[in-house]
Structure formats: C-alpha cells, structure tokens
Amino acid sequence: MALLEVTNLKQHFTIKKGFMGEKTIVKAVDGVSITIEEGQTLGIVGESGCGKSSLGRSILRLAEPTEGSIKFKGEEVTGMNAKQMKELRKEMQIVFQDPYASLNPRNTVRKILEAPLIIHNIGTRNERREKVELLVEKIGLRRDQLNNYPHEFSGGQRQRIGIARALMLEPRLIIADEPVSALDVSVQSQVLNLMLELQQEMNLSYMFISHDLSVVQHISDKVAVMYLGKVVEISDVEKVYADPKHPYTRALLSALPVPDPLQKKERIILQGDLPSPSNPPSGCPFHTRCPMATKECAEIVPPLEEKTPGHFAACIHT
Amino acid sequence: MVRRITSSPLTLLGLIIVLIILVTAAFAPVIATHSPTEVDLLSKLEAPSAEHYFGTDEVGRDIFSRIVYGTRISLRIGLLVVAISFPIGTILGAIAGYIGGRVDQFIMRITDIFLSFPGIILAMSIAAALGPSIENVMLALAATWWPWYTRIVRSSVLSIKHSEYIEANRALGANPFRILFKEIVPNAMAPATIQASLDLGFVILSAAGLSFIGLGAQPPSPEWGAMLSNSREILREAWWAATFPGMAILFTVLGFNLLGDGLNDLLDPKQR
C-alpha cells in the first residue's frame, strides 16, 4: 500500500472580479493523481503558476480541496474532522519556500521548535527540551543557538530550522514546497544533502516541489511534471530525464545546462507565456505553445497514458 | 535595550520627561510647596518669586503646587483612558482581522461609526449628556479612543495572518486560539503599543480641552485644562497663571510623544 495516494484531486478557487463581482473559477489543481511510497521521493516540477504549490497545500488541507480523494496509509483524508486532522498532522508536515517568512520573527528557535510538541501535548517540559536539543544538533546547529531569534541566522540555517520544525513530530511524509529555491547554490546542496541524510535515517517520504530540474533529478525517485494544474508526465526519474514523452518535458529538459562543451544541444524555446489558469485553452492545455501541436490538439483533452511500462504522459502524438 | 534607549537622544529626553512626570505624581505632597486648594486672598496674583515659584492665581493659590498635584489628575486620566480603550480596541481588531467575513464587517462598521464623528465632538456630547465630571470625561474619551486601536490591530493581523509561519502553525495542527494569541497578536502589537504611548499625551490634551470648556474637572480641582480656563480672564494682569499650566500640558504631551516614537524602533525585534 502506498503511503500517500491522491486520486483526481481538484483545487478550484473562486475569484470575484470587476464592479459587479463576476466570478471566475481558477483551476489551480485540476484532476491530479499521484502516489508516494514509503521512503520514496516524488518530485513535482513545473513553472510558476502551474499549481504545484496548491497541490501540496490541498493535500495537507491548508486549502480545502474541491474534489477528489487523498488517502494517507489507506485512510481518506478529505472527510476527516478537526480531531482526526490534528492526529494526521503529526504524520504529514510541510517545509516552506521562504525561510525568511516561515519562522515567526518574535520567537526564539527554541520556542519555534517546541511549539509542535506543545500543540500536541507531547512529553514533559524536560523531555521536550531534550528533544529540541537533540534535533537541533542533528540539523547542524549548536545548542546555545536555540535562544537566538530567526533573523540572527543565515538563509540556509533558517531553512534547516524549518526542516527541524517539520521533523519535531516525527512525520512519515514531508511536503517540501520549493525548499531550496530561495537559497544560494552552495547552500542549496547543504540543505539537500541534509534532507537526503534525514530521509535515510528516519525513513521519510518526500513530496519535493521545485521548478529546478537538476535539483529534482538529484533528490527524486519519481517525477511528475505539471502544466496548468494537470500532470502531463509521470514516471521514474531516470525514464523521464532520459526519454521524455511529453513535448513540454522535452522543452524543459532542453533548457538544462549540460557540462559538456562538445555535446550539441537542440534547445526548444517555448513561445508565449503560461496561459491563465482561469481561462485555460481548449483540448490539450499545452497546445498553444507546443511545437508539435496539430488541429486535434485543440479539440481532444489527452488522457494520461502509459507510453512504455511505468511511464505515463498526456500527449496524443507520442 | 538600555543602550538602545540612551543612543537615541530624543527617546532619552522623552523617557526623562515621562520619569519626571511619574516622580512628580508619586511624590506630589513632598514636592509641592503649598496646599493646591488653599485660598490666600492676601497674596493673590503674585508674580513668580522664591516663595511662589510659578506665582499665584486670582484667589492666591500657589500655581506651582497646583500643577504638581494636577500631574496626578492628568496622569490618571491618560492611563485609565488608554487602559480601558486599548484592550477593547485590540481584542476587537484581532478578532475582526482574524475571523474576517461578517464578523469583520460588523465590528468595522461600528468602528467606522465612531470614527466618523470628530473625537472631541463625540466626547463633548457624551460628557455633556452624562454631566460634567472628570469620571465622565474619562468614559467619553475611552469611548472615542478604542476604534483607533481596532483599526491598527486589524490591519496588522490581516497582513500577518497569511504569512508562511502562520500556515506552518496550521500545518502543525495549532488551534485558531493559539494561532491568534500566541503567533499573530505578539507580532501585531507593536504599532498599537506605540500608538498607546502617543495617546497618553493626546488623551491628557483632550481631557484638558474638555476641562477648559467646562465639561471636565470642576474648580477648585487643580486640573491643568481647568486652570487654563480660569486664568484666561486674568491673562493681561497675570501671564503666569495661564502660561505654566499650558507649559505643563506641552511638556507632558511632548514627553509621551518622544517616548512613543522611540518605542517604534525599540519594539522591532530585528534591532534587538
């Protein structure tokens, strides 16, 4: 049984516009199905606005999903009451993108890390203290830094504090929403390696959201490529990177720098911008920018098909 | 903290003034040279001298002693009015901002109604309706003052409630009560606290204004506004009778203002 099984998840937002308050529906997540196995990492890639962060938030029910099913260890999450949700939150945690915004500037690191234990009423005061000190060393900070405020740390250190906070409750799954994209490249690798170490040690599963293809390749077992709220390609990381089946994935991968000056690369430059998710194109959402698009593409919504064993893509031409 | 106060001369000046006011209020009987209410018609309208530092008024009361005792009245008005309106305003503002929707609409429309009257006019009508007394002035001022805190706190809560650290707390399973009062409110309080410090001065000024037009403290109470009001008829003969109470008001309002501005910097955790 998969640790997390998401089926046909939709997250629609209603936006009021204009003087008369006309309503527009934004389909941030539009029928996404993914699974994450115990101890594995699923990478989610896509450009800004494709709904990857909304997907993470609706799985945690930080935003209530509109439709679809989320099963965690086989249990349906969407219908859970507040009490059940609170229990579930011990097992599913989130790490945010901006380490400058995700820590309360008025609380010391000790207070920030202790909060999860207090919220769930875990341990005595001394036990909590001990646990905080243990974990803070695990993420590479010193005990005496616990009394410092977030602004006294660097971006990388802050992000490690954010990871420590997510780990306090010993969750099974961590949804990492662009955890390294706000960091310098040199610091990115530190944080990524820390995440990989922790995964080994605590048998964690990650859902790793990023727009950085190299980072996703480094950390993931499986990759899902999202475009306008839909998964357009999903498979094992090697398969997707070696043989992308969707033209969008191909375009993304062609922009990856390769450290080999002799290798001739054909770059696929996409025309235009990402269409607005409040007014998506007909048929295949990608047809407005796709170099392979034909007339049918504007009419048929391509299903996610198994192109080769274990490799799914949503394109009628490949 | 101490070093930060002393490094800003204006804040330090404000702090010193406020301390002088506090000490004066606390030790009024020791500092005053005469009784604040004792009439001495033989020495009326005397100019400032070694015997009467600030001179005497039309019935021979010592103005210096009256101002010293008046500190107690003004300080009590300022503190009580802020102590009543601050919690009311901040709690309503926090609830309005956090819950939003209809609750927000309801609280903020009431707030708007109060804010749409000029404060001093509203206070005047309340004080006039309840009858002139210093207690009614305090009630009237508290009634006009809380909406400002509601506005300030609501807007800070609104900006904080969507931040990532609040979302992180929701993801951890924290209940709304904890999120509002442990995570949001401490971050939202700084602007309101600064406003409260500034308001101590303004409340004293408004109370003096209401007393000046006869709605507040009644003679022979040594309230500064009432003293100003009494002395305006003898301004030509005795400039000191109006000048010194006026200076006392100026000094006090200035002190709280400087301190309030300084707090603005001090309450920023990034500068701790």
XYZ file of C-alpha atoms in Angstrom:
590
model
C 0.000 0.000 0.000
C 1.252 3.418 -0.912
C 1.870 5.910 1.880
C 0.007 8.637 0.040
C -2.454 8.084 -2.725
C -4.034 11.089 -4.368
C -6.747 10.489 -6.927
C -8.255 13.074 -9.258
C -7.600 15.936 -6.853
C -9.040 19.302 -7.811
C -8.438 22.638 -6.192
C -10.555 25.388 -7.659
C -10.591 28.930 -6.366
C -13.389 31.378 -6.983
C -12.219 34.897 -7.639
C -14.531 37.867 -7.724
C -13.636 40.361 -10.349
C -14.948 43.670 -11.505
C -17.580 46.059 -10.254
C -20.477 43.640 -10.434
C -18.481 40.886 -8.778
C -18.429 38.459 -11.686
C -16.984 35.191 -10.540
C -14.133 33.435 -12.250
C -13.028 29.962 -11.343
C -9.309 29.335 -11.249
C -8.466 25.684 -11.628
C -5.169 25.658 -9.741
C -5.144 21.881 -9.480
C -7.291 20.091 -11.993
C -7.550 16.354 -11.578
C -4.148 15.273 -10.299
C -3.423 11.657 -9.352
C -0.137 10.734 -7.718
C 1.182 8.144 -5.287
C 4.119 8.266 -2.918
C 5.633 5.093 -1.495
C 7.155 4.723 1.941
C 10.721 6.096 1.990
C 10.485 7.486 -1.533
C 10.651 10.938 -3.015
C 8.262 12.232 -5.603
C 9.479 15.335 -7.371
C 6.907 17.765 -8.729
C 8.203 20.121 -11.406
C 6.586 22.838 -13.426
C 6.837 26.574 -13.979
C 5.406 29.194 -11.643
C 1.648 29.146 -11.535
C 1.224 25.557 -12.686
C -0.416 24.590 -9.407
C 2.384 22.627 -7.789
C 2.253 24.569 -4.533
C -1.542 24.460 -4.489
C -1.279 20.700 -4.838
C 0.912 20.495 -1.725
C -1.370 22.761 0.246
C -4.525 20.934 -0.648
C -3.023 17.560 0.264
C -2.393 18.994 3.739
C -5.831 20.601 3.611
C -4.326 24.001 4.270
C -6.651 24.895 1.443
C -9.739 22.719 1.274
C -9.666 20.586 -1.914
C -12.675 20.991 -4.196
C -12.888 17.406 -5.322
C -11.051 14.119 -5.354
C -9.587 11.751 -2.837
C -6.471 11.844 -0.659
C -5.587 8.610 1.078
C -2.862 8.526 3.689
C -1.950 4.987 4.794
C -5.198 3.922 3.182
C -7.334 6.355 5.161
C -9.375 9.006 3.421
C -8.177 12.452 4.481
C -10.719 14.730 2.816
C -13.619 13.897 5.123
C -11.667 13.937 8.386
C -12.918 16.076 11.270
C -10.711 18.525 13.165
C -9.606 15.957 15.728
C -8.599 13.371 13.140
C -6.826 16.062 11.125
C -4.799 17.070 14.147
C -3.649 13.466 14.572
C -2.829 13.256 10.882
C -0.726 16.407 11.050
C 1.766 14.509 13.190
C 2.445 12.322 10.160
C 2.332 14.859 7.324
C 4.367 18.019 7.549
C 5.417 20.853 5.287
C 8.614 22.805 4.672
C 8.130 26.188 3.078
C 9.922 28.007 0.330
C 10.860 31.250 2.026
C 12.916 30.666 5.159
C 12.576 34.355 5.965
C 8.784 34.236 6.102
C 8.203 30.809 7.564
C 9.637 31.472 11.040
C 7.916 33.790 13.499
C 10.376 36.679 13.966
C 9.353 37.181 17.600
C 10.027 33.659 18.782
C 13.358 32.127 19.626
C 14.373 28.995 17.784
C 13.706 27.018 20.954
C 10.145 28.305 21.070
C 9.622 27.633 17.387
C 10.821 24.045 17.689
C 8.982 23.399 20.923
C 5.644 24.615 19.558
C 4.759 21.383 17.699
C 5.288 19.369 20.891
C 3.215 21.803 22.959
C 0.417 21.840 20.391
C 0.203 18.066 20.528
C 0.855 17.881 24.247
C 3.864 15.606 23.903
C 6.262 14.951 26.781
C 7.102 16.868 29.929
C 8.939 20.138 29.877
C 12.301 18.408 30.290
C 11.574 15.797 27.665
C 10.585 18.481 25.202
C 13.732 20.404 25.946
C 15.838 17.342 25.389
C 14.111 16.522 22.131
C 14.589 20.031 20.798
C 18.274 19.957 21.693
C 18.773 16.583 20.100
C 17.152 17.613 16.843
C 18.862 20.961 16.621
C 22.220 19.197 16.680
C 21.033 16.784 14.060
C 20.391 19.655 11.663
C 23.824 21.109 12.346
C 23.163 23.982 14.750
C 24.585 24.368 18.233
C 22.502 24.105 21.404
C 23.436 27.579 22.500
C 21.913 28.970 19.300
C 18.481 27.880 20.480
C 17.929 31.141 22.292
C 18.590 33.214 19.194
C 15.949 34.785 17.012
C 15.444 33.764 13.375
C 16.957 36.937 11.970
C 20.269 36.042 13.551
C 20.641 33.082 11.191
C 21.537 32.789 7.529
C 19.040 31.609 4.927
C 20.406 28.073 4.917
C 20.357 27.848 8.701
C 16.816 29.141 8.783
C 15.719 26.582 6.264
C 17.286 23.866 8.399
C 15.311 25.218 11.354
C 12.186 24.985 9.202
C 13.050 21.370 8.432
C 13.673 20.663 12.119
C 10.263 22.086 12.991
C 8.636 19.786 10.451
C 10.536 16.840 11.926
C 9.669 17.506 15.583
C 6.540 15.354 15.379
C 8.396 12.528 13.595
C 6.217 12.574 10.481
C 6.204 9.947 7.738
C 5.723 12.374 4.867
C 7.142 15.822 4.290
C 5.809 18.084 1.600
C 8.722 20.315 0.694
C 7.457 23.331 -1.208
C 10.473 24.687 -3.097
C 12.648 24.280 -0.005
C 15.875 25.385 -1.649
C 14.846 27.824 -4.344
C 15.325 30.836 -2.062
C 18.881 29.773 -1.173
C 22.285 30.313 -2.734
C 23.504 27.449 -4.858
C 26.254 26.472 -2.407
C 23.760 26.405 0.435
C 21.216 24.512 -1.657
C 23.398 21.430 -1.757
C 23.910 21.520 2.012
C 20.195 21.581 2.629
C 19.510 18.916 0.003
C 22.125 16.617 1.457
C 20.694 17.158 4.920
C 17.272 16.199 3.582
C 18.708 13.059 1.986
C 20.508 12.078 5.205
C 17.393 12.590 7.261
C 15.410 10.552 4.789
C 17.819 7.621 5.195
C 17.865 7.907 8.940
C 14.155 8.360 9.606
C 12.755 6.554 6.566
C 10.951 9.689 5.439
C 8.960 10.170 2.280
C 9.151 13.458 0.458
C 6.966 15.239 -1.967
C 9.533 17.628 -3.367
C 8.085 20.592 -5.212
C 10.508 22.570 -7.338
C 10.982 24.360 -10.602
C 14.634 23.369 -10.680
C 15.059 20.270 -12.820
C 18.583 19.462 -11.670
C 17.581 19.585 -8.024
C 14.619 17.323 -8.654
C 16.798 14.888 -10.578
C 19.232 14.769 -7.670
C 16.699 14.065 -4.948
C 13.748 12.230 -6.507
C 12.840 8.630 -7.205
C 9.833 9.566 -9.282
C 8.975 12.780 -11.088
C 5.663 14.335 -12.029
C 5.664 17.216 -14.497
C 2.789 19.651 -14.077
C 1.338 22.111 -16.534
C -1.704 24.315 -15.839
C -2.964 22.256 -12.934
C -2.530 18.891 -14.640
C 0.117 16.198 -14.515
C 1.380 15.860 -18.093
C 4.057 13.258 -17.455
C 4.935 10.990 -14.551
C 7.458 8.199 -14.164
C 10.731 7.132 -12.556
C 13.287 9.874 -12.582
C 15.677 8.062 -14.951
C 12.968 7.409 -17.509
C 11.704 10.964 -17.586
C 15.157 12.503 -17.870
C 16.475 10.010 -20.424
C 13.429 9.740 -22.599
C 10.805 12.433 -22.008
C 7.490 11.556 -23.612
C 5.717 14.885 -23.387
C 6.773 17.855 -25.552
C 6.568 20.128 -22.511
C 9.001 17.956 -20.577
C 11.282 17.898 -23.613
C 11.265 21.669 -23.773
C 12.048 21.927 -20.069
C 14.872 19.398 -20.263
C 16.381 21.049 -23.342
C 16.964 24.127 -21.182
C 19.053 22.161 -18.670
C 22.726 23.059 -18.883
C 24.955 20.082 -19.668
C 28.584 20.206 -18.502
C 29.966 19.062 -21.833
C 31.022 21.679 -24.394
C 31.178 19.187 -27.257
C 27.647 17.962 -26.953
C 25.462 19.779 -29.432
C 22.164 20.624 -27.919
C 18.961 21.434 -29.579
C 17.122 23.926 -27.437
C 13.388 24.031 -27.696
C 12.280 27.565 -26.977
C 8.647 27.796 -25.967
C 6.654 30.645 -27.400
C 4.387 32.821 -25.278
C 3.507 32.735 -21.628
C 1.753 30.249 -19.442
C -1.982 30.733 -20.204
C -4.095 31.933 -17.306
C -5.472 29.029 -15.273
C -8.754 30.964 -15.035
C -9.126 30.716 -18.792
C -7.262 27.586 -19.909
C -7.011 26.632 -23.598
C -9.388 24.056 -25.022
C -8.251 20.492 -25.594
C -4.674 19.875 -24.552
C -3.695 22.722 -22.205
C -0.259 22.856 -23.799
C -1.314 23.141 -27.460
C -0.966 26.946 -27.552
C 2.792 26.659 -27.020
C 3.532 23.157 -28.275
C 5.893 22.787 -31.261
C 4.137 19.512 -32.176
C 0.589 20.809 -31.971
C -1.908 19.870 -34.656
C -5.575 20.632 -35.148
C -6.740 17.749 -32.983
C -4.776 19.077 -30.022
C -7.181 21.979 -29.640
C -10.111 19.574 -29.503
C -9.075 16.463 -27.626
C -8.092 16.524 -23.963
C -5.300 13.961 -23.959
C -5.548 11.362 -21.197
C -2.524 10.340 -19.136
C -1.500 7.176 -20.969
C 1.104 4.534 -20.249
C 3.507 5.072 -23.151
C 6.075 2.497 -22.047
C 5.745 0.332 -18.904
C 5.571 2.640 -15.859
C 5.931 5.796 -17.922
C 2.832 7.955 -18.272
C 2.369 11.010 -20.457
C -0.592 13.043 -21.662
C 0.029 13.619 -25.338
C -1.696 12.216 -28.415
C 1.413 12.488 -30.578
C 3.984 10.459 -28.644
C 17.775 47.635 25.420
C 19.231 50.224 27.773
C 21.983 51.057 25.351
C 19.497 51.484 22.554
C 17.472 53.996 24.544
C 20.483 56.011 25.535
C 21.838 56.005 21.991
C 18.820 57.975 20.787
C 18.837 61.406 22.436
C 15.191 62.182 21.691
C 13.943 58.919 23.122
C 16.096 59.527 26.138
C 14.623 63.015 26.527
C 11.109 61.553 26.273
C 11.953 58.936 28.847
C 13.382 61.542 31.220
C 10.295 63.740 30.860
C 7.983 60.802 31.494
C 10.038 59.799 34.522
C 9.873 63.361 35.881
C 6.091 63.298 35.446
C 5.817 59.944 37.199
C 8.010 61.029 40.097
C 6.104 64.304 40.407
C 2.802 62.470 40.543
C 4.074 59.944 43.074
C 5.652 62.465 45.427
C 3.289 65.401 44.911
C 2.852 66.187 48.646
C 6.632 66.281 49.113
C 7.354 68.390 46.041
C 4.508 70.890 46.401
C 5.376 73.921 48.490
C 1.819 74.868 49.356
C -1.610 73.322 49.505
C -3.105 73.160 45.998
C -6.515 74.396 47.114
C -5.794 76.746 50.000
C -7.105 80.217 49.276
C -4.942 83.145 50.397
C -6.541 86.363 49.239
C -3.760 88.480 50.730
C -1.246 87.133 48.247
C -3.413 86.869 45.128
C -1.983 87.385 41.647
C 1.610 87.474 42.818
C 4.268 87.132 40.135
C 6.648 84.197 40.262
C 9.061 84.515 43.194
C 11.127 82.415 45.563
C 8.021 81.979 47.730
C 5.699 81.069 44.835
C 7.796 79.600 42.022
C 5.087 79.989 39.385
C 3.203 82.832 41.101
C -0.331 82.723 42.464
C -3.778 82.845 40.876
C -6.744 85.167 41.404
C -7.539 83.718 44.835
C -3.923 83.388 45.935
C -3.405 79.667 45.368
C 0.160 78.601 44.606
C 0.299 77.699 40.916
C 3.405 75.517 41.215
C 1.731 73.327 43.824
C -1.451 73.153 41.797
C 0.468 71.992 38.735
C 2.295 69.388 40.799
C -0.976 67.976 42.100
C -2.523 68.332 38.649
C 0.043 65.832 37.370
C -1.768 63.150 39.349
C -5.099 64.038 37.761
C -3.767 64.195 34.202
C -1.716 61.040 34.503
C -4.657 59.169 35.978
C -6.878 60.303 33.094
C -4.300 59.323 30.478
C -3.543 55.923 31.970
C -7.142 54.979 32.698
C -8.469 56.021 29.308
C -5.737 54.103 27.497
C -6.098 51.153 29.877
C -9.809 50.936 29.041
C -9.717 51.612 25.313
C -6.529 49.688 24.453
C -7.712 46.166 25.398
C -11.177 46.744 23.951
C -9.726 48.062 20.708
C -7.015 45.458 20.283
C -9.206 42.460 21.051
C -11.917 43.639 18.659
C -9.321 44.397 15.999
C -7.633 40.998 16.387
C -10.969 39.182 16.133
C -12.131 41.239 13.154
C -8.885 40.700 11.281
C -8.525 37.020 12.036
C -12.091 35.796 11.577
C -12.936 38.125 8.709
C -16.192 37.923 6.781
C -19.363 39.071 8.514
C -17.753 39.392 11.933
C -15.170 41.697 10.434
C -17.843 43.717 8.627
C -19.902 44.081 11.797
C -17.021 45.188 14.019
C -15.503 47.510 11.456
C -18.782 49.264 10.586
C -19.309 50.046 14.269
C -15.751 51.264 14.401
C -16.385 53.447 11.361
C -19.428 54.981 13.010
C -17.325 56.014 15.983
C -14.517 57.253 13.790
C -16.816 59.302 11.597
C -17.513 61.722 14.438
C -14.737 64.138 15.257
C -13.386 62.685 18.504
C -13.632 65.792 20.592
C -17.234 66.484 19.486
C -18.288 62.961 20.375
C -16.504 63.201 23.710
C -18.176 66.580 24.300
C -21.630 65.210 23.667
C -21.048 62.176 25.852
C -19.566 64.292 28.645
C -22.381 66.817 28.314
C -25.026 64.099 28.370
C -23.539 62.399 31.420
C -22.870 65.649 33.239
C -19.598 67.448 33.733
C -17.166 65.488 35.875
C -13.704 64.069 35.446
C -15.017 60.466 35.506
C -17.436 61.177 32.692
C -14.660 62.780 30.673
C -12.651 59.588 31.025
C -15.612 57.486 29.902
C -16.223 59.813 26.982
C -12.585 59.715 25.894
C -12.377 55.929 26.224
C -15.465 55.647 24.031
C -13.860 57.728 21.307
C -10.400 56.222 21.553
C -10.792 52.448 21.133
C -11.652 52.467 17.389
C -8.138 53.615 16.541
C -6.623 50.543 18.153
C -9.171 48.340 16.400
C -8.127 49.734 13.045
C -4.413 49.445 13.702
C -4.522 45.931 15.117
C -6.904 44.673 12.440
C -4.650 45.799 9.650
C -1.547 44.255 11.200
C -3.407 41.000 11.870
C -4.579 40.940 8.259
C -1.057 41.251 6.952
C 0.312 38.631 9.329
C -2.412 36.029 9.060
C -1.427 34.944 5.554
C 2.279 34.698 6.286
C 4.032 31.377 5.999
C 4.747 30.989 9.685
C 1.032 31.100 10.382
C 0.442 28.494 7.712
C 3.222 26.409 9.267
C 1.359 26.528 12.563
C -1.864 25.476 10.905
C 0.004 22.581 9.335
C 1.248 21.632 12.799
C -2.343 21.420 13.999
C -2.417 24.514 16.231
C -5.936 25.652 17.105
C -7.150 29.095 15.996
C -6.988 30.469 19.532
C -3.327 29.617 19.842
C -2.560 30.920 16.375
C -4.281 34.237 17.035
C -2.994 34.955 20.518
C 0.409 33.245 20.533
C 1.588 33.795 16.987
C -0.298 36.692 15.408
C -1.063 39.103 18.237
C 2.506 39.424 19.593
C 3.579 40.431 16.093
C 0.643 42.767 15.619
C 1.000 44.649 18.895
C 3.977 46.892 18.147
C 2.118 49.586 16.155
C -0.753 49.665 18.654
C 1.618 49.876 21.603
C 3.385 52.821 20.047
C 0.031 54.438 19.382
C -0.943 53.885 23.029
C 2.175 55.645 24.221
C 1.493 58.585 21.913
C -2.135 58.567 23.008
C -1.246 59.027 26.675
C -0.206 62.520 25.687
C -3.167 63.161 23.401
C -5.692 61.920 25.950
C -4.249 64.304 28.522
C -4.506 67.072 25.957
C -8.122 66.219 25.102
C -9.083 65.948 28.754
C -7.545 69.358 29.351
C -9.536 70.644 26.383
C -12.786 69.275 27.759
C -11.992 70.719 31.171
C -11.181 74.035 29.534
C -14.680 74.293 28.088
C -16.120 73.338 31.436
C -17.109 69.710 30.801
C -14.373 68.083 32.822
C -12.739 68.794 36.116
C -14.602 71.366 38.173
C -12.977 74.053 40.265
C -11.257 74.013 42.651
C -9.677 70.854 41.192
C -6.109 71.640 40.058
C -6.648 70.108 36.621
C -4.440 71.813 34.023
C -7.182 72.469 31.486
C -9.477 73.882 34.151
C -6.630 76.080 35.425
C -6.094 77.439 31.921
C -9.784 78.125 31.606
C -9.916 80.032 34.897
C -6.876 82.114 34.132
C -7.836 83.283 30.662
C -9.759 86.258 32.065
C -6.741 87.486 34.005
C -4.251 86.865 31.225
C -3.420 90.582 30.915
C -2.601 91.020 34.578
C -1.113 87.621 35.352
C 0.540 85.873 32.424
C 1.929 83.209 34.736
C -1.491 81.870 35.685
C -2.092 80.584 32.164
C 1.450 80.041 30.946
C 2.598 77.450 33.460
C -0.375 75.064 33.209
C -0.063 75.340 29.438
C 3.621 74.501 29.623
C 2.843 71.530 31.845
C 0.470 70.171 29.183
C 3.013 70.803 26.420
C 5.803 69.164 28.389
C 3.735 66.077 29.152
C 2.405 65.575 25.627
C 5.893 66.079 24.231
C 7.377 63.543 26.634
C 4.916 60.800 25.724
C 5.300 61.566 22.043
C 9.068 61.319 22.071
C 8.896 58.105 24.048
C 6.303 56.699 21.664
C 8.444 57.446 18.645
C 11.426 55.845 20.317
C 9.424 52.722 21.147
C 8.775 52.378 17.442
C 12.413 51.462 16.943
C 12.821 49.567 20.186
C 9.937 47.187 19.546
C 11.412 45.954 16.297
C 12.939 42.571 17.127
C 15.407 42.870 14.266
C 17.199 45.605 16.157
C 17.397 43.818 19.470
